[in-house]
Coordinates of C-alpha atoms in Angstrom, one line a residue:
Chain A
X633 CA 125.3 77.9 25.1
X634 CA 122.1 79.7 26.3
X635 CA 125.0 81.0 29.2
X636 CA 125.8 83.7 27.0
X637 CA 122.6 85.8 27.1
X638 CA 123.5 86.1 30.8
X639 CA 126.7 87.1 30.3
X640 CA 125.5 90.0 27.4
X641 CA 122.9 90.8 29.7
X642 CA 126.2 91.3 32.2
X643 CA 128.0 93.2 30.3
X644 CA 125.2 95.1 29.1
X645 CA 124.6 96.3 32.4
X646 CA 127.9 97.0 33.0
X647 CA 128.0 99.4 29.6
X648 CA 125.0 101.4 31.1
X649 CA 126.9 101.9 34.4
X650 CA 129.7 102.8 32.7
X651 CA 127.8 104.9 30.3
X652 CA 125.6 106.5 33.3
X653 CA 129.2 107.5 35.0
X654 CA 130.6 109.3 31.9
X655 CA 127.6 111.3 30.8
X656 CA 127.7 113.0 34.6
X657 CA 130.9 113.5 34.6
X658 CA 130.8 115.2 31.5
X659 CA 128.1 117.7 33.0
X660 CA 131.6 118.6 35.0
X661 CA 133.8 119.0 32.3
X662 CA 134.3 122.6 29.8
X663 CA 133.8 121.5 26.0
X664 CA 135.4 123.7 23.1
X665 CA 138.8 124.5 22.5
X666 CA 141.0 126.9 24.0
X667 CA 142.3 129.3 21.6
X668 CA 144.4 132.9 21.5
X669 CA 143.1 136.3 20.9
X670 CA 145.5 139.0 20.4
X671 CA 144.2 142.2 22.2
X672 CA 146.5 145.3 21.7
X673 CA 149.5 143.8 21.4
X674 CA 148.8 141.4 24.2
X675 CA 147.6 137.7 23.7
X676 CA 144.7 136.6 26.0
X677 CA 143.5 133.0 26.0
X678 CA 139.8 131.7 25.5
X679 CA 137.6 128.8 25.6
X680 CA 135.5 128.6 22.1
X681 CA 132.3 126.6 22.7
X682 CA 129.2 126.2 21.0
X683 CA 125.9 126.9 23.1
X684 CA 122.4 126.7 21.1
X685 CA 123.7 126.8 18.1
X686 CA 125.6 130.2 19.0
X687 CA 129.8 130.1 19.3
X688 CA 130.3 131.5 22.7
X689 CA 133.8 132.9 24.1
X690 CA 135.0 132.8 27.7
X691 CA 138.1 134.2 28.9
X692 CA 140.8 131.8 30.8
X693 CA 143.0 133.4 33.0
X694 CA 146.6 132.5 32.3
X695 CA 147.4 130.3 35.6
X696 CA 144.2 128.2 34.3
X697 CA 145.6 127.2 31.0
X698 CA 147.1 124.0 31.6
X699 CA 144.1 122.9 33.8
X700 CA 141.4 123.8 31.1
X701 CA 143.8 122.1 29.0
X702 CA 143.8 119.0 30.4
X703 CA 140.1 118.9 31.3
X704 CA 139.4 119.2 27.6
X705 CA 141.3 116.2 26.6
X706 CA 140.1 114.2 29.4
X707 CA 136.6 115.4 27.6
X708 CA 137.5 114.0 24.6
X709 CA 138.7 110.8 25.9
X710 CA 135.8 110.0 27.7
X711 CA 133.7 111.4 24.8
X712 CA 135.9 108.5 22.6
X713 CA 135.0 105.8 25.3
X714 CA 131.0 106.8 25.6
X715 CA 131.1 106.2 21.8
X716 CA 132.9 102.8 22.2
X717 CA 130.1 101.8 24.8
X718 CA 127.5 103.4 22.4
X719 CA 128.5 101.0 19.6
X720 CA 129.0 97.9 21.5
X721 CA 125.4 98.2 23.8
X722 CA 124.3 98.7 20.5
X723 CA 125.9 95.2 19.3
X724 CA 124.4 93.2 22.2
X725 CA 121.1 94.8 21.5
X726 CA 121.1 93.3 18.0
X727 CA 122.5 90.1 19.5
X728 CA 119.8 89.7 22.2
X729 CA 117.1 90.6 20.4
Chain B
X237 CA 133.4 93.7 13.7
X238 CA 134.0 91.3 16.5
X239 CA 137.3 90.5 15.5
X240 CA 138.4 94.4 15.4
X241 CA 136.4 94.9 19.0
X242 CA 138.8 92.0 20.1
X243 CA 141.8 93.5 19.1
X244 CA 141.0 96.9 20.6
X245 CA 140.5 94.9 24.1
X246 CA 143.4 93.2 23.4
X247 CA 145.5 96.4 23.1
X248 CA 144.3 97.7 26.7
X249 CA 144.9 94.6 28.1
X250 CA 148.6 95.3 26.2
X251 CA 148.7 98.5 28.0
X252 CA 147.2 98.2 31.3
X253 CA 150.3 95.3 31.7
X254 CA 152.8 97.5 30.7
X255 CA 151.6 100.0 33.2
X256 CA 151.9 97.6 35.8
X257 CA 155.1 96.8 35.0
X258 CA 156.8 99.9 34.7
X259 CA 155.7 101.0 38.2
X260 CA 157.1 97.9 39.8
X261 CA 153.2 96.5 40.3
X262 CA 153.4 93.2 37.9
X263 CA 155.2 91.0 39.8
X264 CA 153.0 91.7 42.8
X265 CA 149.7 90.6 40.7
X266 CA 147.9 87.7 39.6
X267 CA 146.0 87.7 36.6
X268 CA 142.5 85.8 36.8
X269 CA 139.1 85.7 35.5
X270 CA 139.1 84.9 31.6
X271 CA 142.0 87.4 31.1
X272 CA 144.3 84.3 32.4
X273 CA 142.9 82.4 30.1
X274 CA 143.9 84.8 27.2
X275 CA 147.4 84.8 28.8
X276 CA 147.6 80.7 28.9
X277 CA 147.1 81.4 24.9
X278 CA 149.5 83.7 24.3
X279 CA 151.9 82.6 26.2
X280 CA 151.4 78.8 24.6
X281 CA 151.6 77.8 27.9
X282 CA 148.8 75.7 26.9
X283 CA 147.7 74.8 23.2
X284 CA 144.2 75.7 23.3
X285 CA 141.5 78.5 22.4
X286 CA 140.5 80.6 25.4
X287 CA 137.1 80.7 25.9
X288 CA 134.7 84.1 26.3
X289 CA 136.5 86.7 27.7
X290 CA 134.5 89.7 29.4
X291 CA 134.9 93.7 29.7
X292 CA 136.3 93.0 34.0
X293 CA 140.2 92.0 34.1
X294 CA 140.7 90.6 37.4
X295 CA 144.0 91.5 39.4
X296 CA 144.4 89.4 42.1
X297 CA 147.2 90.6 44.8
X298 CA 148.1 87.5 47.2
X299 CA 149.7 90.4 49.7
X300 CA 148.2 93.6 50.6
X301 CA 151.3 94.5 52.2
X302 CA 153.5 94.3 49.3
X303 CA 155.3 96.0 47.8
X304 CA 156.5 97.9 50.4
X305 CA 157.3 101.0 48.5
X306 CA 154.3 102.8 47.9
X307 CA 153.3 102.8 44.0
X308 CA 150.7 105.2 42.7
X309 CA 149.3 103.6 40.6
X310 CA 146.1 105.5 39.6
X311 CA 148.0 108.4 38.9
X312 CA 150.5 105.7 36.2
X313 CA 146.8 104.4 35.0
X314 CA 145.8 107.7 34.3
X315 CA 148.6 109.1 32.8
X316 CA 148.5 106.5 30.2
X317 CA 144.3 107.3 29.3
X318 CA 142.6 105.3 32.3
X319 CA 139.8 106.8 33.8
X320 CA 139.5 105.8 37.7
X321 CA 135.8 105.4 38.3
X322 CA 134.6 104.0 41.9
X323 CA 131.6 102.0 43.4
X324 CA 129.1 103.5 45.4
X325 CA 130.9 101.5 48.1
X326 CA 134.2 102.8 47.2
X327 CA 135.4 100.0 45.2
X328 CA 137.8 101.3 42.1
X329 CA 138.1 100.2 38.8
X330 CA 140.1 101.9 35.4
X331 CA 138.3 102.0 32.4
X332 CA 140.3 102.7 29.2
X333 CA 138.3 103.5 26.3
X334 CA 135.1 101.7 27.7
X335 CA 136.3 98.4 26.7
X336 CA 138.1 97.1 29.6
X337 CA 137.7 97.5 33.7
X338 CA 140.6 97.0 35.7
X339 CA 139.4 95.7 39.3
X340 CA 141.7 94.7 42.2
X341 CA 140.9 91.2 44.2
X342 CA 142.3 90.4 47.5
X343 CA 141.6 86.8 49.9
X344 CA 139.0 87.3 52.0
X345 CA 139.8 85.7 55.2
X346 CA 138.4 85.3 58.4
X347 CA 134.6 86.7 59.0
X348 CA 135.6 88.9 56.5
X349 CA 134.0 92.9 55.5
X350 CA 131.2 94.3 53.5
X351 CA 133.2 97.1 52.5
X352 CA 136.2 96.8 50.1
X353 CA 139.9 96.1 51.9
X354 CA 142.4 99.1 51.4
X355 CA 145.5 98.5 49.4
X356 CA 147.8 101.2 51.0
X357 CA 151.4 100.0 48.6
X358 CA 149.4 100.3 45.5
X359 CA 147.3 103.1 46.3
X360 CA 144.0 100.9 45.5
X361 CA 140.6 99.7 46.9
X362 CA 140.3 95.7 46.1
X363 CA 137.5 93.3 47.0
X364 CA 137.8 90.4 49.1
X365 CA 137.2 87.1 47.9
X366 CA 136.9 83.8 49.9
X367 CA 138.5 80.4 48.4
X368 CA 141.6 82.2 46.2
X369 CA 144.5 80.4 48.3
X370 CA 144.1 77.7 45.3
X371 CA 145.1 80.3 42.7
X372 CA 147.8 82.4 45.1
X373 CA 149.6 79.2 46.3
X374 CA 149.7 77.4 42.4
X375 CA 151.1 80.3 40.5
X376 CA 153.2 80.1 37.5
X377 CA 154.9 83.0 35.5
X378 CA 153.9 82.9 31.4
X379 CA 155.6 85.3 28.9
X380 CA 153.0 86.9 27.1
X381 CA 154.0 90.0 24.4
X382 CA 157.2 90.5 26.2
X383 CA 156.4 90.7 29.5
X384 CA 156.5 87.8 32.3
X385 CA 153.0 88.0 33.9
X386 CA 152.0 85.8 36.9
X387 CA 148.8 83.4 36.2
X388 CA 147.2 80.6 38.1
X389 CA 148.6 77.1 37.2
X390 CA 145.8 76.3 34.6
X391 CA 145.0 73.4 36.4
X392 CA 144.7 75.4 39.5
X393 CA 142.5 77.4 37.4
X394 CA 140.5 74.9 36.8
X395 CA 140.0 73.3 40.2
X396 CA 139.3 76.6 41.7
X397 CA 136.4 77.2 39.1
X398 CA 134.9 74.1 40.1
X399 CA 135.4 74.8 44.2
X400 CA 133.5 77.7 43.8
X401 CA 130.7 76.9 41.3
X402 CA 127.8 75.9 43.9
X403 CA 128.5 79.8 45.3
X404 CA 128.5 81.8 42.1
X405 CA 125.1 83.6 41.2
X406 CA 123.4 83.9 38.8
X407 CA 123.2 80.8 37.4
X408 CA 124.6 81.7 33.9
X409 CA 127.9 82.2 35.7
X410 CA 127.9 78.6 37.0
X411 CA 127.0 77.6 33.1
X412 CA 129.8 79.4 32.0
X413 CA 133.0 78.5 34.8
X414 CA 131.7 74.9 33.5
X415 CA 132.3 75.5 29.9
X416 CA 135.8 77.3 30.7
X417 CA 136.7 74.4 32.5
X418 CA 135.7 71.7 30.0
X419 CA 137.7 74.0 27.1
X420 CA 140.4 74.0 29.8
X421 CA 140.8 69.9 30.6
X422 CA 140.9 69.0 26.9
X423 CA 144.1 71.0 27.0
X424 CA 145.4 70.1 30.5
X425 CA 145.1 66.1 29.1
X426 CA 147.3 66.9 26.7
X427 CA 150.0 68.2 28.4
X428 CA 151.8 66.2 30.6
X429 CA 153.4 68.6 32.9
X430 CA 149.6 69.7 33.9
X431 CA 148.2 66.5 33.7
X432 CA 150.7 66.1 37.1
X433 CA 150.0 69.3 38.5
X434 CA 146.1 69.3 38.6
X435 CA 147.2 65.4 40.4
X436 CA 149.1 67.2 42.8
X437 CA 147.2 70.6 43.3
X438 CA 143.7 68.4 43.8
X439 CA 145.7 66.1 46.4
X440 CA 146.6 69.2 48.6
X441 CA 143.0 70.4 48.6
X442 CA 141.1 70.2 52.1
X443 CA 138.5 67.4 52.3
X444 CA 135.5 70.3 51.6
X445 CA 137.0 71.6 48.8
X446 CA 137.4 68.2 47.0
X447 CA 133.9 67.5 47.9
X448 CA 132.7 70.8 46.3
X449 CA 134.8 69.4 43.4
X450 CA 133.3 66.0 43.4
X451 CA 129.7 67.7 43.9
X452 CA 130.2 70.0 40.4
X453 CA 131.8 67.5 38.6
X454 CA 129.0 65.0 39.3
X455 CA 126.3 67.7 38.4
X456 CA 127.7 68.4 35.1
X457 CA 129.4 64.5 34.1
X458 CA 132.6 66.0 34.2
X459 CA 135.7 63.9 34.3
X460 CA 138.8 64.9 36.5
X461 CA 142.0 63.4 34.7
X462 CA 143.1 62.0 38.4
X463 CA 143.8 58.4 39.5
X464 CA 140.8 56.6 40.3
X465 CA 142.2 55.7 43.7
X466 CA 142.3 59.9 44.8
X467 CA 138.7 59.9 43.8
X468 CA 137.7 56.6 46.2
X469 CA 139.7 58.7 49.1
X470 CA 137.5 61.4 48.7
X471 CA 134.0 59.7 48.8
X472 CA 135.6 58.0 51.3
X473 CA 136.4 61.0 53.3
X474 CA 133.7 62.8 52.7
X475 CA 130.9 60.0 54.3
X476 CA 133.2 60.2 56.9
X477 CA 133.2 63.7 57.5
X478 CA 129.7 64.0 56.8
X479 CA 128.9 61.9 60.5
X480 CA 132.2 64.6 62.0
X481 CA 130.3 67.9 60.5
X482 CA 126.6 66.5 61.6
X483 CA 128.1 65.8 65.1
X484 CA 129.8 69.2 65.3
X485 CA 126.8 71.4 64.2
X486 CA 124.6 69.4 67.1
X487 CA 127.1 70.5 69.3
X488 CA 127.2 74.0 68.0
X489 CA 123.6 74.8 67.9
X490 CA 123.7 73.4 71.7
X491 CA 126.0 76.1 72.7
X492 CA 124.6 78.8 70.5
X493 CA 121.2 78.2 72.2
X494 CA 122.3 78.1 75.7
X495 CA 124.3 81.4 74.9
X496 CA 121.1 83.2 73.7
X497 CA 118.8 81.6 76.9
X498 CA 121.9 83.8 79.1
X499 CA 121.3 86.7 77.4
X500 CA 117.6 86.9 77.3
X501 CA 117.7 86.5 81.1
X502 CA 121.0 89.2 81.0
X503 CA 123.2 86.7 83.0
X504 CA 125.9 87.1 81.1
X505 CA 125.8 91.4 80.6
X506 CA 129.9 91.6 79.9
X507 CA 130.1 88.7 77.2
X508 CA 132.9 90.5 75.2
X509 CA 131.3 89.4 71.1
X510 CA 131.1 92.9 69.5
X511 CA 127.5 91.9 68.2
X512 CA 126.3 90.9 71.7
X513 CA 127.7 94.1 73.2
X514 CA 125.7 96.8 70.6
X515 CA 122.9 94.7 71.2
X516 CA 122.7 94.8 74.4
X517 CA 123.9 98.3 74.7
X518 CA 121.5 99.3 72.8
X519 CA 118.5 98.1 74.2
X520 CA 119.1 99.7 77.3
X521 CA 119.6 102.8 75.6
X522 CA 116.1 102.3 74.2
X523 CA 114.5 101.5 77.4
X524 CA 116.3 104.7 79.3
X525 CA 114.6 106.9 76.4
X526 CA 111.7 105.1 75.2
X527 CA 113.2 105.3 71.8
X528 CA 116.4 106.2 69.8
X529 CA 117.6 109.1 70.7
X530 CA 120.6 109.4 67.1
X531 CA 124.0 109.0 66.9
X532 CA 124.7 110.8 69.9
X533 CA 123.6 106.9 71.4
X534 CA 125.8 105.1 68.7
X535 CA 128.8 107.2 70.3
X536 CA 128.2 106.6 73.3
X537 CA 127.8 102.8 72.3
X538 CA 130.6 102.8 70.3
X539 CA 132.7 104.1 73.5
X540 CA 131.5 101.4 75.8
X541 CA 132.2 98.4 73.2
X542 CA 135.9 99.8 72.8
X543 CA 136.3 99.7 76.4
X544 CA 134.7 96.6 76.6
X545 CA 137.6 95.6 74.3
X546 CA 135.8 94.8 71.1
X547 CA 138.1 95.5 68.0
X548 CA 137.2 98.7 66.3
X549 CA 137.4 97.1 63.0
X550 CA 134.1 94.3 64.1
X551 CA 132.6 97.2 65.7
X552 CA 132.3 99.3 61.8
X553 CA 131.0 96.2 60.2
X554 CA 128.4 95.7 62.8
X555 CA 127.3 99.3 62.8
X556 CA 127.4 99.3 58.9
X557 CA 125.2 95.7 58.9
X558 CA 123.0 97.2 61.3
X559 CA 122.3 100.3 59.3
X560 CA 122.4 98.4 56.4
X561 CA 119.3 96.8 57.5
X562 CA 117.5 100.0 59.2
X563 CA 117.8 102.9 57.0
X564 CA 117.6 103.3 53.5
X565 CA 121.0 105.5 53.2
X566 CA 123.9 104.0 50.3
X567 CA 126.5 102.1 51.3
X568 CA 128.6 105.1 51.5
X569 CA 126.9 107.3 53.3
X570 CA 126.5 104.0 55.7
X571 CA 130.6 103.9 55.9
X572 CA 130.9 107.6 56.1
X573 CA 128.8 107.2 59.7
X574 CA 130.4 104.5 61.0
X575 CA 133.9 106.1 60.2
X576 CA 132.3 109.4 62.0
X577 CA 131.0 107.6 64.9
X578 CA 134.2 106.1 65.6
X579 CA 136.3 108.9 65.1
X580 CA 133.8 110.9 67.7
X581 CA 134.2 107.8 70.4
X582 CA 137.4 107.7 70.0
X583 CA 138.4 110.7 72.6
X584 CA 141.8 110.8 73.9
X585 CA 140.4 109.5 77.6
X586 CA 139.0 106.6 75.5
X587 CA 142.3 106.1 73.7
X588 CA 143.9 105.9 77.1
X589 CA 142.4 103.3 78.6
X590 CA 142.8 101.0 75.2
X591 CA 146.2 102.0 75.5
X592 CA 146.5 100.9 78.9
X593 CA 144.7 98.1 78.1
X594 CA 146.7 96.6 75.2
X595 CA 150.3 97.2 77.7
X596 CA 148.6 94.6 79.9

């Protein structure tokens, strides 16, 4: 069965690919959340985002809602799957060693 | 913990099939690798634990060309949670959740090509493997959580790990096909209907192929449930073809040698093989210059070998193995100039004459 160790080491180096891939793309991607300010009457969106330890505001124009929108939860969802990878590198590393 | 991290594979397996399905793309695929192996399971197509599976599910398509509606399918992967991520070659796979990658396989045929093939119905990059005509010609549809997906016949399965266990590196991987296979034979021998099947599949085989089975199954004191008589044919085949093969490569290295003497002595200036043409090209271009003058020379190279009539396809690959070997650019920066330099020869004077060409 001594197979296995190559095939953890494998997929170990596969999770650190993968891993390596998400954490750039992230660079890419706005974190926060997108919420509604209401201005004189008017509502105006923002994105809410923590910088430093500071919670930072940046206006969204309205046609770039649904985009900002979108990129957030693809955030998260790559955020869920880095976590995934985290724990199971994390499993062969306990295995292996 | 294992268990749970099983189940959560499981479930994007679940997914990634019902993806596939509802854009037309199942019936077009073959699953392979150890998620086949889960299938066989499932589907109680044979009564058996499947062994190890890993993180890579394996799609292979027997036909690039079908379907012949175009499906996009990376847009359906990542609609439901996907994330498309690609090689530095350009080969694509879909992660969901960072537990399982979705990669496209196609046959490799021919002299084959370093860079991944093209998958224009399904929108997808795939890479080419040699020796899948086992799996694509023995399939067998198995109903696994409602949905009928296409599998290798498990006996084909098997056969086709041992074909290709002398090729696969690193060793573990040859360590591992071999358990599979074991965990897999138990189970064939106990089902009649494959008992007959891995009969007839290994009886189809070519001569090499059932040596490279004989060869494994030697090395690791495996035992084939075939008739003892089909085994004798094959040792006796293979001595024979052992005296055929020695003969042939006598001949070959005969010819291959008198081929290179021509050249060295540039007798033979217009031989029409691609590789011979950039070489040869290109050593005058050095001697006119004293040097490489850039891709300004690979143009002009690249013109001269399409005239010539070399195939523009073998003239990529040898300008990609060349500069493979020569610079230290990625493999994608590599195809990037070889698509360039191509695109640049390819003038509409040059696309003339190939056209005029082809007509006769």
């Amino acid at each position: 069965m001594a197979f296995i160790y190559g095939v953890l080491e494998e997929e170990y180096e596969r999770l650190q690919d993968k891993k390596r891939d998400y954490e750039e793309k992230l660079k890419y991607l706005p974190k926060g959340a997108l919420v509604k300010k209401r201005i004189n009457g008017k509502e105006y969106n923002y994105l809410m985002y923590r910088e430093n330890a500071k919670v930072k505001t940046a206006y969204i124009k309205q046609d770039r809602v649904d985009e900002v929108r979108a990129q957030l939860e693809r955030r998260k969802k790559i955020e869920n799957s880095l976590s995934n990878i985290k724990k199971d590198m994390s499993i062969i590393e306990k295995v292996v060693k | 913990m294992i268990n749970r991290h099983l189940e959560r594979q499981i479930n994007v397996f679940n997914d990634a099939v019902r993806v596939l399905h509802d854009v037309g793309a199942l019936e077009h695929v073959i699953v392979v690798g150890s998620w086949a192996e889960y299938v066989y399971q499932e589907s109680g197509l044979l009564d058996f634990k499947s062994s190890l599976k890993t993180q890579d599910m394996d799609l292979l398509i027997p036909n690039i060309r079908k379907p012949r509606e175009k499906i996009d399918l990376i847009k359906a992967l990542e609609n439901e949670g996907f994330e498309h991520r690609q090689s530095p070659e350009g080969l694509m796979k879909f992660d969901k959740d960072g537990l399982i990658d979705l990669e496209f396989l196609v046959r490799e045929i021919g002299q084959g090509q370093i860079a991944p093939y093209i998958v224009n119905s399904l929108g997808v990059t795939a890479q080419g493997l040699r020796n899948m005509d086992i799996l694509v010609e023995n399939t067998i549809p198995a109903i696994a959580n409602g949905y009928s997906i296409t599998v290798p016949k498990p006996a084909a399965y098997a056969l086709h790990k041992l074909v290709i266990n002398e090729d696969r590196k690193p060793d573990y991987k040859k360590e591992k096909d071999i358990e599979a296979v074991r965990n897999i034979l138990i189970a064939i021998q106990k089902s009649p209907d494959e008992s007959k099947n891995i009969q007839n599949i290994y009886e189809r085989l070519t001569v090499k192929q059932q040596r490279r089975i004989q060869n494994t199954c030697q090395k690791y004191g495996i035992e084939l449930p075939l008739e003892k008589e089909l085994i004798n044919e094959t040792e006796k085949a293979k001595n024979n073809s052992q005296v055929v093969e020695n003969r042939d490569r006598d001949q070959v290295s005969k010819i291959k040698k008198q081929r290179i003497e021509a050249l060295m002595k540039e007798e033979i200036p217009s031989y029409k093989s691609a590789k011979c043409n950039y070489f040869l090209y290109r050593k005058e271009i050095i001697t006119q210059n004293n040097g490489w003058p850039g891709k300004e020379a690979d143009i002009e190279i690249v013109k001269k070998m399409l005239l010539a009539g070399n195939e523009q396809q073998k003239i990529k690959e040898i300008l990609v193995k060349h500069s493979l070997e020569i610079t230290k650019k990625t493999p994608s920066e590599i195809i990037k100039y070889a698509n360039d330099v191509i695109n640049k020869a390819l003038t509409p004077e040059i696309k003339k004459v190939i056209g005029k060409q082809l007509e006769r």
